[in-house]
Amino acid sequence: MLKVSRQPDGRPEIFHSVQGEGVNTGKPAVFLRLSLCNLACTWCDTRYTWDWEQYDPKEQILELPVEDIAREILRYDCRYLVVTGGEPMIQHKELVPLLKHLKSYYIEIETNGTIVPRSELVGLIDQWSVSPKLENSGNPPSARESPRAYKFFSELPSSCFKYVIQQENDLMEVKRMIQEYDIAREKVALMPEGKDTEAILGRSRWLVGLCKNEGYMLSTRLQVLLWDNKRGM
Ligand code: SF4
């Protein structure tokens, strides 16, 4: 059984769209959004997956057997799956049987990089999109930075790192992290924080300069630019 995010119409949050962030931006993909998170970012736009002061978990979580989830994913004529959250690694054990059902898929997992996944799962994943949180997230350092997990993901050939940037000062923290964990700059993307087009485009314009200077990728947030971050799009 897996805890899957439940859409307002009662269906599980499994939908066909295009990847909006990171190295696979623009590729058609099926998304599976899992519930639960171990962090509490102030700017989180999926609070319904974990903020039980604001949301009722009985309304937001569907506990589904692996077979039902696989059937829903297989409905779409698309063999690229993005597992997102919340924080999917909270359910890394339960994910293994599901992803074994989907061996023909190219599978990407989006994670905050604080939990080391079991080795059985690692072999099933093509792309790890790791988004470690910075001070701007409002999480304490002890929660947002797990040296063991950081090191694990930095050594994984299939990982890339995506940092959410609010202001230029954040760059100092990114540099410190990638130096400390020996992350190649070609694996690093900067992504503007923002829940509307104006914020995304405004920050993207000055991020271009930083990316040019440092050799990082620029990631956008297509789901915000195209659909104002509407669920299930
Ligand atoms: S790690 Fe992701 S899902 Fe969790 S609180 Fe932060 S932005 Fe939200």
JSON list of C-alpha atoms and ligand atoms in Angstrom, two decimals:
[
{"chain": "A", "resi": 1, "resn": "MET", "atom": "CA", "xyz": [0.00, 0.00, 0.00]},
{"chain": "A", "resi": 2, "resn": "LEU", "atom": "CA", "xyz": [1.15, 3.52, -0.76]},
{"chain": "A", "resi": 3, "resn": "LYS", "atom": "CA", "xyz": [-0.13, 6.83, 0.54]},
{"chain": "A", "resi": 4, "resn": "VAL", "atom": "CA", "xyz": [-1.01, 8.83, -2.58]},
{"chain": "A", "resi": 5, "resn": "SER", "atom": "CA", "xyz": [-2.16, 12.44, -2.70]},
{"chain": "A", "resi": 6, "resn": "ARG", "atom": "CA", "xyz": [-5.93, 12.67, -3.28]},
{"chain": "A", "resi": 7, "resn": "GLN", "atom": "CA", "xyz": [-7.26, 15.28, -5.69]},
{"chain": "A", "resi": 8, "resn": "PRO", "atom": "CA", "xyz": [-10.33, 17.37, -4.75]},
{"chain": "A", "resi": 9, "resn": "ASP", "atom": "CA", "xyz": [-12.49, 15.17, -7.01]},
{"chain": "A", "resi": 10, "resn": "GLY", "atom": "CA", "xyz": [-11.43, 12.10, -5.03]},
{"chain": "A", "resi": 11, "resn": "ARG", "atom": "CA", "xyz": [-9.11, 10.59, -7.65]},
{"chain": "A", "resi": 12, "resn": "PRO", "atom": "CA", "xyz": [-5.47, 9.82, -6.87]},
{"chain": "A", "resi": 13, "resn": "GLU", "atom": "CA", "xyz": [-3.04, 12.50, -8.02]},
{"chain": "A", "resi": 14, "resn": "ILE", "atom": "CA", "xyz": [-1.77, 10.52, -11.01]},
{"chain": "A", "resi": 15, "resn": "PHE", "atom": "CA", "xyz": [-1.85, 12.53, -14.20]},
{"chain": "A", "resi": 16, "resn": "HIS", "atom": "CA", "xyz": [-0.30, 12.94, -17.65]},
{"chain": "A", "resi": 17, "resn": "SER", "atom": "CA", "xyz": [1.51, 16.20, -18.36]},
{"chain": "A", "resi": 18, "resn": "VAL", "atom": "CA", "xyz": [4.99, 17.45, -19.29]},
{"chain": "A", "resi": 19, "resn": "GLN", "atom": "CA", "xyz": [7.86, 17.63, -16.82]},
{"chain": "A", "resi": 20, "resn": "GLY", "atom": "CA", "xyz": [8.05, 21.26, -15.70]},
{"chain": "A", "resi": 21, "resn": "GLU", "atom": "CA", "xyz": [11.39, 21.31, -13.87]},
{"chain": "A", "resi": 22, "resn": "GLY", "atom": "CA", "xyz": [14.95, 20.03, -14.04]},
{"chain": "A", "resi": 23, "resn": "VAL", "atom": "CA", "xyz": [16.93, 18.22, -16.70]},
{"chain": "A", "resi": 24, "resn": "ASN", "atom": "CA", "xyz": [13.91, 16.59, -18.37]},
{"chain": "A", "resi": 25, "resn": "THR", "atom": "CA", "xyz": [11.84, 19.77, -18.70]},
{"chain": "A", "resi": 26, "resn": "GLY", "atom": "CA", "xyz": [9.30, 19.58, -21.50]},
{"chain": "A", "resi": 27, "resn": "LYS", "atom": "CA", "xyz": [9.18, 15.79, -21.82]},
{"chain": "A", "resi": 28, "resn": "PRO", "atom": "CA", "xyz": [5.71, 14.20, -21.64]},
{"chain": "A", "resi": 29, "resn": "ALA", "atom": "CA", "xyz": [5.43, 12.30, -18.37]},
{"chain": "A", "resi": 30, "resn": "VAL", "atom": "CA", "xyz": [3.00, 10.55, -16.05]},
{"chain": "A", "resi": 31, "resn": "PHE", "atom": "CA", "xyz": [3.17, 12.00, -12.54]},
{"chain": "A", "resi": 32, "resn": "LEU", "atom": "CA", "xyz": [2.52, 10.13, -9.31]},
{"chain": "A", "resi": 33, "resn": "ARG", "atom": "CA", "xyz": [2.27, 12.44, -6.31]},
{"chain": "A", "resi": 34, "resn": "LEU", "atom": "CA", "xyz": [2.80, 10.75, -2.95]},
{"chain": "A", "resi": 35, "resn": "SER", "atom": "CA", "xyz": [1.69, 12.17, 0.39]},
{"chain": "A", "resi": 36, "resn": "LEU", "atom": "CA", "xyz": [3.85, 12.94, 3.45]},
{"chain": "A", "resi": 37, "resn": "CYS", "atom": "CA", "xyz": [6.99, 15.02, 3.87]},
{"chain": "A", "resi": 38, "resn": "ASN", "atom": "CA", "xyz": [9.70, 15.22, 6.53]},
{"chain": "A", "resi": 39, "resn": "LEU", "atom": "CA", "xyz": [10.35, 18.96, 5.95]},
{"chain": "A", "resi": 40, "resn": "ALA", "atom": "CA", "xyz": [8.15, 22.07, 6.17]},
{"chain": "A", "resi": 41, "resn": "CYS", "atom": "CA", "xyz": [9.35, 24.61, 3.61]},
{"chain": "A", "resi": 42, "resn": "THR", "atom": "CA", "xyz": [7.74, 28.02, 4.10]},
{"chain": "A", "resi": 43, "resn": "TRP", "atom": "CA", "xyz": [7.15, 28.39, 0.34]},
{"chain": "A", "resi": 44, "resn": "CYS", "atom": "CA", "xyz": [5.98, 24.80, -0.26]},
{"chain": "A", "resi": 45, "resn": "ASP", "atom": "CA", "xyz": [3.24, 24.66, -2.90]},
{"chain": "A", "resi": 46, "resn": "THR", "atom": "CA", "xyz": [2.12, 21.12, -2.04]},
{"chain": "A", "resi": 47, "resn": "ARG", "atom": "CA", "xyz": [1.30, 21.65, 1.63]},
{"chain": "A", "resi": 48, "resn": "TYR", "atom": "CA", "xyz": [-1.74, 19.41, 1.23]},
{"chain": "A", "resi": 49, "resn": "THR", "atom": "CA", "xyz": [0.70, 16.46, 1.18]},
{"chain": "A", "resi": 50, "resn": "TRP", "atom": "CA", "xyz": [1.99, 17.07, 4.72]},
{"chain": "A", "resi": 51, "resn": "ASP", "atom": "CA", "xyz": [0.60, 20.10, 6.59]},
{"chain": "A", "resi": 52, "resn": "TRP", "atom": "CA", "xyz": [-1.96, 18.50, 8.89]},
{"chain": "A", "resi": 53, "resn": "GLU", "atom": "CA", "xyz": [-2.62, 21.75, 10.77]},
{"chain": "A", "resi": 54, "resn": "GLN", "atom": "CA", "xyz": [-4.01, 23.25, 7.59]},
{"chain": "A", "resi": 55, "resn": "TYR", "atom": "CA", "xyz": [-5.34, 20.14, 5.84]},
{"chain": "A", "resi": 56, "resn": "ASP", "atom": "CA", "xyz": [-7.18, 17.02, 6.95]},
{"chain": "A", "resi": 57, "resn": "PRO", "atom": "CA", "xyz": [-5.14, 13.91, 6.15]},
{"chain": "A", "resi": 58, "resn": "LYS", "atom": "CA", "xyz": [-8.39, 11.92, 5.78]},
{"chain": "A", "resi": 59, "resn": "GLU", "atom": "CA", "xyz": [-9.31, 14.17, 2.84]},
{"chain": "A", "resi": 60, "resn": "GLN", "atom": "CA", "xyz": [-5.83, 14.43, 1.34]},
{"chain": "A", "resi": 61, "resn": "ILE", "atom": "CA", "xyz": [-4.49, 10.87, 1.45]},
{"chain": "A", "resi": 62, "resn": "LEU", "atom": "CA", "xyz": [-5.60, 7.79, -0.46]},
{"chain": "A", "resi": 63, "resn": "GLU", "atom": "CA", "xyz": [-4.08, 4.50, 0.65]},
{"chain": "A", "resi": 64, "resn": "LEU", "atom": "CA", "xyz": [-3.93, 2.37, -2.45]},
{"chain": "A", "resi": 65, "resn": "PRO", "atom": "CA", "xyz": [-2.62, -1.06, -3.31]},
{"chain": "A", "resi": 66, "resn": "VAL", "atom": "CA", "xyz": [0.31, -1.18, -5.71]},
{"chain": "A", "resi": 67, "resn": "GLU", "atom": "CA", "xyz": [-1.79, -2.95, -8.38]},
{"chain": "A", "resi": 68, "resn": "ASP", "atom": "CA", "xyz": [-4.35, -0.11, -8.48]},
{"chain": "A", "resi": 69, "resn": "ILE", "atom": "CA", "xyz": [-1.64, 2.55, -8.79]},
{"chain": "A", "resi": 70, "resn": "ALA", "atom": "CA", "xyz": [0.17, 0.62, -11.53]},
{"chain": "A", "resi": 71, "resn": "ARG", "atom": "CA", "xyz": [-3.10, 0.19, -13.46]},
{"chain": "A", "resi": 72, "resn": "GLU", "atom": "CA", "xyz": [-3.76, 3.94, -13.30]},
{"chain": "A", "resi": 73, "resn": "ILE", "atom": "CA", "xyz": [-0.23, 4.75, -14.53]},
{"chain": "A", "resi": 74, "resn": "LEU", "atom": "CA", "xyz": [-0.42, 2.19, -17.34]},
{"chain": "A", "resi": 75, "resn": "ARG", "atom": "CA", "xyz": [-3.61, 3.84, -18.71]},
{"chain": "A", "resi": 76, "resn": "TYR", "atom": "CA", "xyz": [-1.48, 6.51, -20.34]},
{"chain": "A", "resi": 77, "resn": "ASP", "atom": "CA", "xyz": [0.47, 5.96, -23.55]},
{"chain": "A", "resi": 78, "resn": "CYS", "atom": "CA", "xyz": [3.66, 7.32, -21.96]},
{"chain": "A", "resi": 79, "resn": "ARG", "atom": "CA", "xyz": [6.63, 5.41, -20.58]},
{"chain": "A", "resi": 80, "resn": "TYR", "atom": "CA", "xyz": [8.21, 8.19, -18.51]},
{"chain": "A", "resi": 81, "resn": "LEU", "atom": "CA", "xyz": [7.12, 8.28, -14.86]},
{"chain": "A", "resi": 82, "resn": "VAL", "atom": "CA", "xyz": [7.91, 11.06, -12.38]},
{"chain": "A", "resi": 83, "resn": "VAL", "atom": "CA", "xyz": [7.41, 10.14, -8.73]},
{"chain": "A", "resi": 84, "resn": "THR", "atom": "CA", "xyz": [7.03, 13.30, -6.70]},
{"chain": "A", "resi": 85, "resn": "GLY", "atom": "CA", "xyz": [5.54, 14.52, -3.43]},
{"chain": "A", "resi": 86, "resn": "GLY", "atom": "CA", "xyz": [5.69, 15.47, -0.66]},
{"chain": "A", "resi": 87, "resn": "GLU", "atom": "CA", "xyz": [8.82, 13.46, -0.06]},
{"chain": "A", "resi": 88, "resn": "PRO", "atom": "CA", "xyz": [8.66, 10.12, -1.89]},
{"chain": "A", "resi": 89, "resn": "MET", "atom": "CA", "xyz": [11.58, 8.61, 0.04]},
{"chain": "A", "resi": 90, "resn": "ILE", "atom": "CA", "xyz": [9.42, 8.36, 3.17]},
{"chain": "A", "resi": 91, "resn": "GLN", "atom": "CA", "xyz": [7.76, 5.47, 1.32]},
{"chain": "A", "resi": 92, "resn": "HIS", "atom": "CA", "xyz": [10.87, 4.07, -0.37]},
{"chain": "A", "resi": 93, "resn": "LYS", "atom": "CA", "xyz": [10.20, 0.56, 0.88]},
{"chain": "A", "resi": 94, "resn": "GLU", "atom": "CA", "xyz": [6.63, 0.54, -0.47]},
{"chain": "A", "resi": 95, "resn": "LEU", "atom": "CA", "xyz": [7.75, 2.02, -3.80]},
{"chain": "A", "resi": 96, "resn": "VAL", "atom": "CA", "xyz": [9.87, -1.01, -4.70]},
{"chain": "A", "resi": 97, "resn": "PRO", "atom": "CA", "xyz": [6.99, -3.39, -5.59]},
{"chain": "A", "resi": 98, "resn": "LEU", "atom": "CA", "xyz": [5.25, -0.66, -7.59]},
{"chain": "A", "resi": 99, "resn": "LEU", "atom": "CA", "xyz": [8.29, 0.24, -9.66]},
{"chain": "A", "resi": 100, "resn": "LYS", "atom": "CA", "xyz": [9.05, -3.44, -10.28]},
{"chain": "A", "resi": 101, "resn": "HIS", "atom": "CA", "xyz": [5.69, -3.49, -12.08]},
{"chain": "A", "resi": 102, "resn": "LEU", "atom": "CA", "xyz": [6.93, -0.66, -14.31]},
{"chain": "A", "resi": 103, "resn": "LYS", "atom": "CA", "xyz": [10.32, -1.92, -15.39]},
{"chain": "A", "resi": 104, "resn": "SER", "atom": "CA", "xyz": [9.86, -0.75, -18.99]},
{"chain": "A", "resi": 105, "resn": "TYR", "atom": "CA", "xyz": [9.49, 2.86, -17.78]},
{"chain": "A", "resi": 106, "resn": "TYR", "atom": "CA", "xyz": [12.08, 5.60, -17.59]},
{"chain": "A", "resi": 107, "resn": "ILE", "atom": "CA", "xyz": [11.62, 6.58, -13.93]},
{"chain": "A", "resi": 108, "resn": "GLU", "atom": "CA", "xyz": [12.56, 9.86, -12.27]},
{"chain": "A", "resi": 109, "resn": "ILE", "atom": "CA", "xyz": [12.19, 10.51, -8.55]},
{"chain": "A", "resi": 110, "resn": "GLU", "atom": "CA", "xyz": [12.04, 14.00, -7.09]},
{"chain": "A", "resi": 111, "resn": "THR", "atom": "CA", "xyz": [13.42, 14.10, -3.56]},
{"chain": "A", "resi": 112, "resn": "ASN", "atom": "CA", "xyz": [14.64, 16.62, -1.01]},
{"chain": "A", "resi": 113, "resn": "GLY", "atom": "CA", "xyz": [17.78, 14.50, -0.54]},
{"chain": "A", "resi": 114, "resn": "THR", "atom": "CA", "xyz": [17.51, 13.88, 3.21]},
{"chain": "A", "resi": 115, "resn": "ILE", "atom": "CA", "xyz": [16.71, 10.14, 3.20]},
{"chain": "A", "resi": 116, "resn": "VAL", "atom": "CA", "xyz": [18.98, 7.43, 1.80]},
{"chain": "A", "resi": 117, "resn": "PRO", "atom": "CA", "xyz": [16.87, 5.09, -0.35]},
{"chain": "A", "resi": 118, "resn": "ARG", "atom": "CA", "xyz": [17.17, 1.32, -0.07]},
{"chain": "A", "resi": 119, "resn": "SER", "atom": "CA", "xyz": [19.53, -0.21, -2.66]},
{"chain": "A", "resi": 120, "resn": "GLU", "atom": "CA", "xyz": [16.70, -2.27, -4.16]},
{"chain": "A", "resi": 121, "resn": "LEU", "atom": "CA", "xyz": [15.02, 0.97, -5.18]},
{"chain": "A", "resi": 122, "resn": "VAL", "atom": "CA", "xyz": [18.16, 2.64, -6.49]},
{"chain": "A", "resi": 123, "resn": "GLY", "atom": "CA", "xyz": [18.54, -0.02, -9.20]},
{"chain": "A", "resi": 124, "resn": "LEU", "atom": "CA", "xyz": [15.05, 0.77, -10.52]},
{"chain": "A", "resi": 125, "resn": "ILE", "atom": "CA", "xyz": [15.55, 4.52, -10.99]},
{"chain": "A", "resi": 126, "resn": "ASP", "atom": "CA", "xyz": [16.92, 6.26, -14.09]},
{"chain": "A", "resi": 127, "resn": "GLN", "atom": "CA", "xyz": [17.06, 9.82, -12.79]},
{"chain": "A", "resi": 128, "resn": "TRP", "atom": "CA", "xyz": [17.24, 11.23, -9.26]},
{"chain": "A", "resi": 129, "resn": "SER", "atom": "CA", "xyz": [16.20, 14.84, -9.17]},
{"chain": "A", "resi": 130, "resn": "VAL", "atom": "CA", "xyz": [17.56, 15.93, -5.80]},
{"chain": "A", "resi": 131, "resn": "SER", "atom": "CA", "xyz": [16.45, 19.27, -4.42]},
{"chain": "A", "resi": 132, "resn": "PRO", "atom": "CA", "xyz": [18.25, 19.93, -1.13]},
{"chain": "A", "resi": 133, "resn": "LYS", "atom": "CA", "xyz": [16.73, 22.82, 0.76]},
{"chain": "A", "resi": 134, "resn": "LEU", "atom": "CA", "xyz": [18.59, 25.98, 1.71]},
{"chain": "A", "resi": 135, "resn": "GLU", "atom": "CA", "xyz": [18.15, 28.38, 4.61]},
{"chain": "A", "resi": 136, "resn": "ASN", "atom": "CA", "xyz": [15.47, 30.21, 2.60]},
{"chain": "A", "resi": 137, "resn": "SER", "atom": "CA", "xyz": [13.17, 27.18, 3.09]},
{"chain": "A", "resi": 138, "resn": "GLY", "atom": "CA", "xyz": [12.82, 27.93, 6.82]},
{"chain": "A", "resi": 139, "resn": "ASN", "atom": "CA", "xyz": [13.81, 24.38, 7.83]},
{"chain": "A", "resi": 140, "resn": "PRO", "atom": "CA", "xyz": [16.52, 24.07, 10.52]},
{"chain": "A", "resi": 141, "resn": "PRO", "atom": "CA", "xyz": [19.92, 22.83, 9.26]},
{"chain": "A", "resi": 142, "resn": "SER", "atom": "CA", "xyz": [19.57, 19.58, 11.21]},
{"chain": "A", "resi": 143, "resn": "ALA", "atom": "CA", "xyz": [16.42, 18.75, 9.22]},
{"chain": "A", "resi": 144, "resn": "ARG", "atom": "CA", "xyz": [17.34, 19.98, 5.76]},
{"chain": "A", "resi": 145, "resn": "GLU", "atom": "CA", "xyz": [20.91, 18.70, 5.54]},
{"chain": "A", "resi": 146, "resn": "SER", "atom": "CA", "xyz": [21.65, 15.04, 6.12]},
{"chain": "A", "resi": 147, "resn": "PRO", "atom": "CA", "xyz": [25.37, 14.58, 5.40]},
{"chain": "A", "resi": 148, "resn": "ARG", "atom": "CA", "xyz": [24.94, 10.85, 4.85]},
{"chain": "A", "resi": 149, "resn": "ALA", "atom": "CA", "xyz": [22.14, 11.31, 2.31]},
{"chain": "A", "resi": 150, "resn": "TYR", "atom": "CA", "xyz": [23.86, 14.28, 0.63]},
{"chain": "A", "resi": 151, "resn": "LYS", "atom": "CA", "xyz": [27.00, 12.19, 0.17]},
{"chain": "A", "resi": 152, "resn": "PHE", "atom": "CA", "xyz": [25.00, 9.24, -1.10]},
{"chain": "A", "resi": 153, "resn": "PHE", "atom": "CA", "xyz": [23.23, 11.28, -3.78]},
{"chain": "A", "resi": 154, "resn": "SER", "atom": "CA", "xyz": [26.34, 13.23, -4.75]},
{"chain": "A", "resi": 155, "resn": "GLU", "atom": "CA", "xyz": [28.09, 9.94, -5.59]},
{"chain": "A", "resi": 156, "resn": "LEU", "atom": "CA", "xyz": [25.17, 8.56, -7.59]},
{"chain": "A", "resi": 157, "resn": "PRO", "atom": "CA", "xyz": [25.81, 8.90, -11.36]},
{"chain": "A", "resi": 158, "resn": "SER", "atom": "CA", "xyz": [22.07, 9.24, -12.03]},
{"chain": "A", "resi": 159, "resn": "SER", "atom": "CA", "xyz": [21.55, 12.26, -9.76]},
{"chain": "A", "resi": 160, "resn": "CYS", "atom": "CA", "xyz": [21.22, 15.94, -10.53]},
{"chain": "A", "resi": 161, "resn": "PHE", "atom": "CA", "xyz": [20.79, 18.73, -7.99]},
{"chain": "A", "resi": 162, "resn": "LYS", "atom": "CA", "xyz": [18.20, 21.48, -8.18]},
{"chain": "A", "resi": 163, "resn": "TYR", "atom": "CA", "xyz": [18.36, 24.41, -5.76]},
{"chain": "A", "resi": 164, "resn": "VAL", "atom": "CA", "xyz": [15.43, 26.74, -5.15]},
{"chain": "A", "resi": 165, "resn": "ILE", "atom": "CA", "xyz": [16.76, 30.31, -5.19]},
{"chain": "A", "resi": 166, "resn": "GLN", "atom": "CA", "xyz": [15.07, 33.37, -3.70]},
{"chain": "A", "resi": 167, "resn": "GLN", "atom": "CA", "xyz": [17.93, 35.87, -3.60]},
{"chain": "A", "resi": 168, "resn": "GLU", "atom": "CA", "xyz": [21.55, 36.23, -4.69]},
{"chain": "A", "resi": 169, "resn": "ASN", "atom": "CA", "xyz": [22.83, 35.38, -1.18]},
{"chain": "A", "resi": 170, "resn": "ASP", "atom": "CA", "xyz": [21.49, 31.85, -1.63]},
{"chain": "A", "resi": 171, "resn": "LEU", "atom": "CA", "xyz": [24.27, 31.25, -4.13]},
{"chain": "A", "resi": 172, "resn": "MET", "atom": "CA", "xyz": [26.92, 31.32, -1.38]},
{"chain": "A", "resi": 173, "resn": "GLU", "atom": "CA", "xyz": [25.13, 28.46, 0.34]},
{"chain": "A", "resi": 174, "resn": "VAL", "atom": "CA", "xyz": [24.87, 26.48, -2.92]},
{"chain": "A", "resi": 175, "resn": "LYS", "atom": "CA", "xyz": [28.59, 26.91, -3.52]},
{"chain": "A", "resi": 176, "resn": "ARG", "atom": "CA", "xyz": [29.42, 25.78, -0.01]},
{"chain": "A", "resi": 177, "resn": "MET", "atom": "CA", "xyz": [27.25, 22.67, -0.38]},
{"chain": "A", "resi": 178, "resn": "ILE", "atom": "CA", "xyz": [28.57, 21.58, -3.73]},
{"chain": "A", "resi": 179, "resn": "GLN", "atom": "CA", "xyz": [32.14, 22.09, -2.55]},
{"chain": "A", "resi": 180, "resn": "GLU", "atom": "CA", "xyz": [31.53, 20.19, 0.70]},
{"chain": "A", "resi": 181, "resn": "TYR", "atom": "CA", "xyz": [29.88, 17.25, -1.07]},
{"chain": "A", "resi": 182, "resn": "ASP", "atom": "CA", "xyz": [32.04, 17.38, -4.18]},
{"chain": "A", "resi": 183, "resn": "ILE", "atom": "CA", "xyz": [29.18, 17.81, -6.65]},
{"chain": "A", "resi": 184, "resn": "ALA", "atom": "CA", "xyz": [30.12, 18.55, -10.28]},
{"chain": "A", "resi": 185, "resn": "ARG", "atom": "CA", "xyz": [28.72, 21.91, -11.33]},
{"chain": "A", "resi": 186, "resn": "GLU", "atom": "CA", "xyz": [27.34, 20.32, -14.53]},
{"chain": "A", "resi": 187, "resn": "LYS", "atom": "CA", "xyz": [24.92, 18.42, -12.25]},
{"chain": "A", "resi": 188, "resn": "VAL", "atom": "CA", "xyz": [23.61, 21.59, -10.61]},
{"chain": "A", "resi": 189, "resn": "ALA", "atom": "CA", "xyz": [20.55, 23.61, -11.63]},
{"chain": "A", "resi": 190, "resn": "LEU", "atom": "CA", "xyz": [19.25, 26.82, -10.09]},
{"chain": "A", "resi": 191, "resn": "MET", "atom": "CA", "xyz": [15.48, 27.19, -10.03]},
{"chain": "A", "resi": 192, "resn": "PRO", "atom": "CA", "xyz": [13.63, 30.39, -9.14]},
{"chain": "A", "resi": 193, "resn": "GLU", "atom": "CA", "xyz": [11.32, 30.25, -6.14]},
{"chain": "A", "resi": 194, "resn": "GLY", "atom": "CA", "xyz": [7.89, 31.55, -7.07]},
{"chain": "A", "resi": 195, "resn": "LYS", "atom": "CA", "xyz": [4.22, 30.66, -7.23]},
{"chain": "A", "resi": 196, "resn": "ASP", "atom": "CA", "xyz": [3.31, 33.00, -10.09]},
{"chain": "A", "resi": 197, "resn": "THR", "atom": "CA", "xyz": [4.64, 33.96, -13.51]},
{"chain": "A", "resi": 198, "resn": "GLU", "atom": "CA", "xyz": [5.92, 37.33, -12.38]},
{"chain": "A", "resi": 199, "resn": "ALA", "atom": "CA", "xyz": [8.06, 35.84, -9.60]},
{"chain": "A", "resi": 200, "resn": "ILE", "atom": "CA", "xyz": [9.39, 33.03, -11.80]},
{"chain": "A", "resi": 201, "resn": "LEU", "atom": "CA", "xyz": [10.30, 35.26, -14.73]},
{"chain": "A", "resi": 202, "resn": "GLY", "atom": "CA", "xyz": [11.67, 38.05, -12.52]},
{"chain": "A", "resi": 203, "resn": "ARG", "atom": "CA", "xyz": [14.05, 35.71, -10.68]},
{"chain": "A", "resi": 204, "resn": "SER", "atom": "CA", "xyz": [14.90, 33.76, -13.87]},
{"chain": "A", "resi": 205, "resn": "ARG", "atom": "CA", "xyz": [16.27, 36.92, -15.49]},
{"chain": "A", "resi": 206, "resn": "TRP", "atom": "CA", "xyz": [18.94, 37.46, -12.86]},
{"chain": "A", "resi": 207, "resn": "LEU", "atom": "CA", "xyz": [19.55, 33.72, -12.47]},
{"chain": "A", "resi": 208, "resn": "VAL", "atom": "CA", "xyz": [20.69, 33.60, -16.11]},
{"chain": "A", "resi": 209, "resn": "GLY", "atom": "CA", "xyz": [23.70, 35.73, -15.18]},
{"chain": "A", "resi": 210, "resn": "LEU", "atom": "CA", "xyz": [24.59, 33.50, -12.23]},
{"chain": "A", "resi": 211, "resn": "CYS", "atom": "CA", "xyz": [24.27, 30.36, -14.36]},
{"chain": "A", "resi": 212, "resn": "LYS", "atom": "CA", "xyz": [26.49, 31.84, -17.06]},
{"chain": "A", "resi": 213, "resn": "ASN", "atom": "CA", "xyz": [29.15, 32.80, -14.52]},
{"chain": "A", "resi": 214, "resn": "GLU", "atom": "CA", "xyz": [29.11, 29.54, -12.58]},
{"chain": "A", "resi": 215, "resn": "GLY", "atom": "CA", "xyz": [28.30, 26.97, -15.28]},
{"chain": "A", "resi": 216, "resn": "TYR", "atom": "CA", "xyz": [25.06, 25.78, -13.67]},
{"chain": "A", "resi": 217, "resn": "MET", "atom": "CA", "xyz": [21.84, 24.92, -15.50]},
{"chain": "A", "resi": 218, "resn": "LEU", "atom": "CA", "xyz": [18.78, 27.15, -15.23]},
{"chain": "A", "resi": 219, "resn": "SER", "atom": "CA", "xyz": [15.58, 25.33, -14.39]},
{"chain": "A", "resi": 220, "resn": "THR", "atom": "CA", "xyz": [12.19, 26.91, -14.81]},
{"chain": "A", "resi": 221, "resn": "ARG", "atom": "CA", "xyz": [8.81, 25.86, -13.35]},
{"chain": "A", "resi": 222, "resn": "LEU", "atom": "CA", "xyz": [6.65, 25.24, -16.41]},
{"chain": "A", "resi": 223, "resn": "GLN", "atom": "CA", "xyz": [3.68, 24.12, -14.31]},
{"chain": "A", "resi": 224, "resn": "VAL", "atom": "CA", "xyz": [3.51, 27.61, -12.81]},
{"chain": "A", "resi": 225, "resn": "LEU", "atom": "CA", "xyz": [4.04, 29.46, -16.10]},
{"chain": "A", "resi": 226, "resn": "LEU", "atom": "CA", "xyz": [1.47, 27.36, -17.98]},
{"chain": "A", "resi": 227, "resn": "TRP", "atom": "CA", "xyz": [-1.19, 26.52, -15.38]},
{"chain": "A", "resi": 228, "resn": "ASP", "atom": "CA", "xyz": [-0.61, 28.63, -12.25]},
{"chain": "A", "resi": 229, "resn": "ASN", "atom": "CA", "xyz": [0.42, 25.43, -10.44]},
{"chain": "A", "resi": 230, "resn": "LYS", "atom": "CA", "xyz": [-3.11, 23.99, -10.65]},
{"chain": "A", "resi": 231, "resn": "ARG", "atom": "CA", "xyz": [-3.27, 20.44, -9.26]},
{"chain": "A", "resi": 232, "resn": "GLY", "atom": "CA", "xyz": [-3.30, 17.54, -11.70]},
{"chain": "A", "resi": 233, "resn": "MET", "atom": "CA", "xyz": [-2.03, 19.58, -14.68]},
{"chain": "B", "resi": 1, "resn": "SF4", "atom": "S1", "xyz": [10.54, 19.23, 0.74]},
{"chain": "B", "resi": 1, "resn": "SF4", "atom": "FE1", "xyz": [9.15, 19.64, -0.98]},
{"chain": "B", "resi": 1, "resn": "SF4", "atom": "S2", "xyz": [7.15, 18.79, -0.35]},
{"chain": "B", "resi": 1, "resn": "SF4", "atom": "FE2", "xyz": [8.44, 18.93, 1.49]},
{"chain": "B", "resi": 1, "resn": "SF4", "atom": "S3", "xyz": [7.89, 20.88, 2.40]},
{"chain": "B", "resi": 1, "resn": "SF4", "atom": "FE3", "xyz": [9.69, 21.25, 1.10]},
{"chain": "B", "resi": 1, "resn": "SF4", "atom": "S4", "xyz": [8.86, 21.86, -0.91]},
{"chain": "B", "resi": 1, "resn": "SF4", "atom": "FE4", "xyz": [7.18, 20.91, 0.28]}
]
